[in-house]
Amino acid sequence: MTSTIPLLIDTDPGVDDALALLMAFNDARHSLVGLTVTAGNVGLQYTVANTLKLCEIARVQAPVFAGCDSPLLHPARDAAYVHGRDGFGDTGYEPTDRRVEDEHAALAIIRLSHEHAGRLLLVALGPLTNIALALKLDPTLPQRIARFVVMGGAVSAHGNITAAAEFNIAFDPEAAHIVFAAFPKIELVDWEAVLAHGLLHERVDAWLRADSPRARFYDSISRQTRAWSAERRGEKWHSADALAMAHALVPAGTLKVVERPLAVELDGRHTRGATVVDWQRQHGGADNVAIVMRYEQRRFEQLIEAALAVV
Ligand code: BDR
Ligand code: CA
């Protein structure tokens, strides 16, 4: 019998985070060792409550750790206008009795990296604040991580929160700078890859008609976001964190990866939070990112459909 891969997810649910988590819950090749939560899409009180609620709906027992409630240095605007004021579409869902662990998320990341040293798959679906803090507490963290997948950035500066920057990086550029400078090779799923892997709304609607508690809950919490997206972006919906999770869980579906040096812009008047890729390798930096350019669309969609259908 082959053993499962330990999986630790740092997240800020968030509608697309929730879909990514459902995909992870449905993957038998990985065992979820924890969910560390950060502020991002909405405030920490909501992202923690949403994580616990999703675990209750999915009947998953993973420990949930609350982390940072703001970026390291500068306050940032959240994404409630996309995800709803509570981050889950303002459905007024019944709060869960489940409780968060006492340990801080940054400490949990360090502890779990020791417990699963050399095997841990770390996936970051939100701003990188918790992971930057963990790195400051223990700079040896990268040595114990087998793979680190990050959803973030816009590798040719086609941003979604500003002209040049993507939300997760722009929310806490200093944290992102610390993280990208410390890890030797981050597997990056950026916003531009997400735009290239849209999901037809009519197909998503069909998956959400599955007779399962997960599909029913996801249908309700994502309704507002999907309507917002349909109005602005047309016939396809873009689920950033779900694409990152597809690559993390099933890297065999990844069709094209490009390795390059990447730095985070901290000072730019128009470009703070931009992920600057040295495409021509002009400055001698190490290739610290493996950028996912293309993923099998069919496999991506199958993973989502299967995750929603679980009864
Ligand atoms: C990212 O920002 C958040 O709004 C989403 O959850 C995703 O992680 C996309 O830019
Ligand atoms: Ca997210």
Coordinates of C-alpha atoms and ligand atoms in Angstrom, one line a residue:
M1 CA 0.0 0.0 0.0
T2 CA 1.4 3.4 -0.9
S3 CA 1.1 6.1 1.8
T4 CA -0.8 9.4 1.3
I5 CA 0.9 12.7 0.8
P6 CA 0.4 15.1 3.8
L7 CA -1.3 18.3 2.6
L8 CA -1.4 21.7 4.5
I9 CA -3.5 24.5 3.0
D10 CA -3.3 28.2 3.9
T11 CA -6.5 29.9 2.8
D12 CA -8.8 32.9 3.1
P13 CA -12.3 31.5 2.1
G14 CA -13.6 33.1 -0.1
V15 CA -15.8 31.4 -2.7
D16 CA -13.0 30.0 -4.9
D17 CA -11.1 28.9 -1.8
A18 CA -14.1 26.9 -0.8
L19 CA -14.2 25.0 -4.2
A20 CA -10.4 24.3 -3.9
L21 CA -11.0 22.9 -0.4
L22 CA -13.8 20.7 -1.6
M23 CA -11.4 19.3 -4.2
A24 CA -8.8 18.6 -1.6
F25 CA -11.4 16.9 0.7
N26 CA -12.2 14.6 -2.2
D27 CA -8.6 13.5 -2.9
A28 CA -7.7 10.0 -1.6
R29 CA -4.0 10.4 -2.5
H30 CA -3.5 13.2 0.0
S31 CA -4.3 13.5 3.7
L32 CA -5.2 16.9 5.0
V33 CA -3.1 17.7 8.1
G34 CA -4.4 21.2 8.6
L35 CA -6.1 24.3 7.4
T36 CA -4.3 27.6 8.3
V37 CA -6.4 30.6 7.8
T38 CA -5.6 34.2 7.0
A39 CA -7.4 37.5 6.4
G40 CA -7.7 38.4 2.7
N41 CA -10.9 38.1 0.8
V42 CA -12.7 39.3 4.0
G43 CA -11.7 39.7 7.6
L44 CA -10.2 36.8 9.7
Q45 CA -13.3 36.3 11.8
Y46 CA -15.2 35.5 8.6
T47 CA -12.5 33.5 6.8
V48 CA -12.2 31.3 10.0
A49 CA -15.9 30.9 10.4
N50 CA -16.3 30.0 6.7
T51 CA -13.5 27.4 6.9
L52 CA -15.1 25.7 9.9
K53 CA -18.5 25.8 8.3
L54 CA -17.2 24.2 5.1
C55 CA -15.6 21.4 7.1
E56 CA -18.9 20.8 8.9
I57 CA -20.8 20.6 5.6
A58 CA -18.3 18.3 4.1
R59 CA -18.0 16.2 7.4
V60 CA -14.2 16.7 7.4
Q61 CA -12.3 16.7 10.7
A62 CA -9.1 18.6 9.7
P63 CA -7.8 21.0 12.4
V64 CA -8.3 24.7 11.6
F65 CA -5.8 27.3 12.8
A66 CA -6.4 31.1 12.8
G67 CA -3.6 33.2 11.6
C68 CA -2.9 36.9 10.8
D69 CA -5.8 39.3 10.8
S70 CA -4.0 41.9 8.7
P71 CA -1.1 42.3 6.3
L72 CA 2.4 42.6 7.8
L73 CA 2.8 46.3 7.3
H74 CA 0.2 48.2 5.3
P75 CA -3.6 47.9 5.6
A76 CA -5.2 46.5 2.4
R77 CA -8.7 46.5 0.9
D78 CA -10.5 43.2 1.0
A79 CA -12.5 41.5 -1.8
A80 CA -15.9 41.5 -0.2
Y81 CA -17.3 43.1 -3.4
V82 CA -16.6 39.8 -5.1
H83 CA -17.2 37.2 -2.4
G84 CA -19.9 38.9 -0.3
R85 CA -19.4 40.8 3.0
D86 CA -19.0 37.5 4.9
G87 CA -16.9 36.0 2.1
F88 CA -19.5 33.3 1.5
G89 CA -22.1 35.2 -0.5
D90 CA -24.0 36.6 2.5
T91 CA -26.4 33.7 2.7
G92 CA -26.8 33.9 6.4
Y93 CA -25.8 30.3 6.9
E94 CA -26.3 28.7 10.4
P95 CA -23.0 29.1 12.2
T96 CA -21.2 25.9 13.2
D97 CA -20.3 24.8 16.7
R98 CA -16.9 23.8 15.5
R99 CA -14.0 25.6 17.1
V100 CA -10.6 26.7 15.9
E101 CA -7.5 25.3 17.5
D102 CA -5.6 27.3 20.1
E103 CA -2.3 27.3 18.2
H104 CA -1.5 30.2 15.8
A105 CA -1.5 29.4 12.1
A106 CA 2.2 30.4 11.7
L107 CA 3.2 28.1 14.6
A108 CA 1.1 25.3 13.2
I109 CA 2.8 25.6 9.8
I110 CA 6.2 25.2 11.5
R111 CA 5.2 22.3 13.7
L112 CA 3.5 20.4 10.8
S113 CA 6.6 21.0 8.6
H114 CA 8.6 19.2 11.2
E115 CA 6.0 16.4 11.7
H116 CA 5.9 15.8 7.9
A117 CA 9.5 16.9 7.0
G118 CA 10.4 16.2 3.4
R119 CA 6.9 15.1 2.4
L120 CA 4.6 18.0 3.1
L121 CA 2.7 19.6 0.2
L122 CA 1.9 23.2 1.2
V123 CA -0.7 25.1 -0.9
A124 CA -1.3 28.8 -0.4
L125 CA -4.6 30.1 -1.7
G126 CA -4.6 33.6 -0.1
P127 CA -2.3 36.4 0.9
L128 CA 1.1 35.0 2.1
T129 CA 1.0 36.7 5.5
N130 CA 0.9 33.5 7.7
I131 CA 3.7 31.8 5.6
A132 CA 5.9 35.0 5.8
L133 CA 5.5 35.1 9.5
A134 CA 6.3 31.4 9.8
L135 CA 9.5 32.0 7.7
K136 CA 10.5 34.9 10.0
L137 CA 10.1 32.6 13.1
D138 CA 11.9 29.7 11.4
P139 CA 13.9 30.5 8.2
T140 CA 14.7 26.8 7.8
L141 CA 11.0 26.1 6.9
P142 CA 11.6 25.7 3.1
Q143 CA 14.0 22.8 3.7
R144 CA 11.2 20.7 5.0
I145 CA 8.6 21.4 2.3
A146 CA 8.4 18.9 -0.5
R147 CA 6.3 21.1 -2.8
F148 CA 4.9 24.6 -2.4
V149 CA 2.1 25.7 -4.7
V150 CA 0.9 29.3 -4.6
M151 CA -2.1 30.9 -6.2
G152 CA -1.0 34.4 -6.9
G153 CA 0.5 37.0 -9.2
A154 CA 0.1 38.0 -12.8
V155 CA 3.2 37.0 -14.7
S156 CA 2.9 39.5 -17.5
A157 CA 1.3 42.2 -15.3
H158 CA -2.3 41.7 -16.3
G159 CA -3.6 42.1 -12.8
N160 CA -7.1 41.8 -11.4
I161 CA -7.0 44.1 -8.4
T162 CA -4.9 46.8 -10.0
A163 CA -3.7 47.1 -13.6
A164 CA -0.5 45.2 -12.8
A165 CA -1.2 43.2 -9.6
E166 CA -3.2 40.2 -8.5
F167 CA -5.2 40.2 -5.3
N168 CA -3.3 37.7 -3.1
I169 CA 0.1 39.4 -3.7
A170 CA -1.3 43.0 -3.7
F171 CA -3.0 42.4 -0.4
D172 CA 0.3 41.9 1.4
P173 CA 3.3 42.5 -1.0
E174 CA 5.8 42.5 1.9
A175 CA 4.8 39.0 2.9
A176 CA 4.9 37.9 -0.7
H177 CA 8.4 39.4 -1.0
I178 CA 9.6 37.4 2.0
V179 CA 8.1 34.2 0.7
F180 CA 9.3 34.4 -2.9
A181 CA 12.8 35.4 -1.7
A182 CA 13.0 32.4 0.7
F183 CA 11.7 29.4 -1.2
P184 CA 14.0 27.9 -3.8
K185 CA 11.2 26.8 -6.2
I186 CA 7.5 27.9 -5.9
E187 CA 5.0 26.3 -8.2
L188 CA 3.0 29.3 -9.2
V189 CA -0.6 29.4 -10.6
D190 CA -1.1 33.0 -11.5
W191 CA -4.2 35.0 -12.5
E192 CA -3.3 34.9 -16.2
A193 CA -3.4 31.1 -16.1
V194 CA -6.7 31.3 -14.4
L195 CA -8.1 33.5 -17.2
A196 CA -6.9 30.8 -19.7
H197 CA -8.9 28.1 -17.8
G198 CA -12.4 29.5 -17.6
L199 CA -15.4 27.4 -16.8
L200 CA -18.6 27.8 -18.8
H201 CA -21.3 29.0 -16.4
E202 CA -23.9 26.6 -17.9
R203 CA -21.5 23.7 -17.0
V204 CA -20.9 24.9 -13.5
D205 CA -24.7 25.3 -13.1
A206 CA -25.1 21.6 -14.1
W207 CA -22.5 20.4 -11.6
L208 CA -24.2 22.4 -8.9
R209 CA -27.5 20.5 -9.5
A210 CA -25.9 17.4 -8.1
D211 CA -27.9 15.9 -5.3
S212 CA -25.3 16.4 -2.5
P213 CA -24.9 18.6 0.5
R214 CA -21.6 19.9 -0.9
A215 CA -23.2 21.0 -4.2
R216 CA -26.2 22.5 -2.5
F217 CA -24.0 24.5 -0.1
Y218 CA -21.6 25.6 -2.8
D219 CA -24.4 26.6 -5.1
S220 CA -25.8 29.0 -2.4
I221 CA -22.5 30.5 -1.3
S222 CA -21.2 31.1 -4.8
R223 CA -24.4 32.4 -6.4
Q224 CA -23.7 36.1 -5.8
T225 CA -20.1 35.8 -7.0
R226 CA -21.0 33.8 -10.2
A227 CA -23.7 36.5 -11.0
W228 CA -21.1 39.2 -10.5
S229 CA -18.7 37.4 -12.7
A230 CA -21.2 36.7 -15.5
E231 CA -22.1 40.3 -15.6
R232 CA -18.4 41.5 -16.0
R233 CA -16.5 38.7 -17.5
G234 CA -19.0 37.0 -19.8
E235 CA -19.8 33.3 -20.4
K236 CA -17.0 31.8 -18.4
W237 CA -16.4 31.8 -14.6
H238 CA -12.8 31.9 -13.2
S239 CA -12.0 29.9 -10.1
A240 CA -8.4 30.8 -9.3
D241 CA -7.9 28.7 -6.2
A242 CA -9.6 25.7 -7.8
L243 CA -7.0 25.8 -10.7
A244 CA -4.1 26.0 -8.2
M245 CA -5.6 23.0 -6.3
A246 CA -6.0 21.0 -9.5
H247 CA -2.2 21.5 -10.2
A248 CA -1.3 20.7 -6.6
L249 CA -3.4 17.5 -6.3
V250 CA -2.9 16.2 -9.9
P251 CA 0.3 17.7 -11.3
A252 CA 0.1 15.1 -14.1
G253 CA -2.6 17.3 -15.6
T254 CA -0.2 20.2 -16.0
L255 CA 0.8 20.6 -19.6
K256 CA 3.2 23.5 -19.6
V257 CA 5.5 25.0 -17.0
V258 CA 8.1 27.7 -17.4
E259 CA 10.8 28.4 -14.8
R260 CA 12.0 31.9 -14.3
P261 CA 13.2 34.4 -11.6
L262 CA 10.4 36.3 -10.0
A263 CA 10.5 39.4 -7.7
V264 CA 7.6 41.2 -6.0
E265 CA 7.4 45.0 -6.5
L266 CA 7.0 46.8 -3.2
D267 CA 7.4 50.5 -4.2
G268 CA 5.9 51.1 -7.6
R269 CA 3.4 54.0 -7.8
H270 CA 1.3 52.0 -10.3
T271 CA 2.8 48.5 -9.7
R272 CA 3.0 47.8 -6.0
G273 CA 2.2 44.1 -5.6
A274 CA 3.2 43.2 -9.2
T275 CA 5.1 40.0 -9.7
V276 CA 8.0 40.9 -12.0
V277 CA 9.2 37.9 -14.0
D278 CA 12.7 38.1 -15.6
W279 CA 11.5 36.4 -18.8
Q280 CA 14.9 37.0 -20.5
R281 CA 16.9 36.0 -17.4
Q282 CA 18.8 39.3 -17.7
H283 CA 19.6 39.9 -14.0
G284 CA 21.2 36.6 -12.9
G285 CA 18.6 35.7 -10.4
A286 CA 17.7 32.0 -9.7
D287 CA 14.6 30.5 -11.3
N288 CA 12.6 30.7 -8.1
V289 CA 9.2 30.0 -9.7
A290 CA 7.8 27.2 -11.9
I291 CA 4.9 29.0 -13.6
V292 CA 2.0 26.8 -14.6
M293 CA 1.0 28.0 -18.1
R294 CA -1.4 25.3 -19.1
Y295 CA -3.5 22.6 -17.4
E296 CA -5.7 19.9 -19.0
Q297 CA -9.1 21.7 -19.1
R298 CA -11.0 18.4 -19.1
R299 CA -9.2 17.1 -16.0
F300 CA -9.7 20.4 -14.2
E301 CA -13.4 20.2 -14.8
Q302 CA -13.6 16.6 -13.8
L303 CA -11.9 17.3 -10.5
I304 CA -14.4 20.1 -9.7
E305 CA -17.5 18.1 -10.8
A306 CA -16.4 15.1 -8.7
A307 CA -15.7 17.3 -5.6
L308 CA -19.2 18.8 -5.8
A309 CA -20.9 15.5 -6.3
V310 CA -19.6 13.8 -3.1
V311 CA -22.6 12.6 -1.0
Ligands
BDR1 C1 -7.3 35.3 -5.7 O1 -7.8 36.4 -4.9 C2 -8.9 36.0 -4.1 O2 -10.0 36.8 -4.3 C3 -9.3 34.6 -4.6 O3 -9.7 33.8 -3.5 C4 -8.0 34.0 -5.2 O4 -7.2 33.4 -4.1 C5 -7.5 35.5 -7.1 O5 -6.8 36.7 -7.5
CA2 CA -8.1 32.8 -2.0

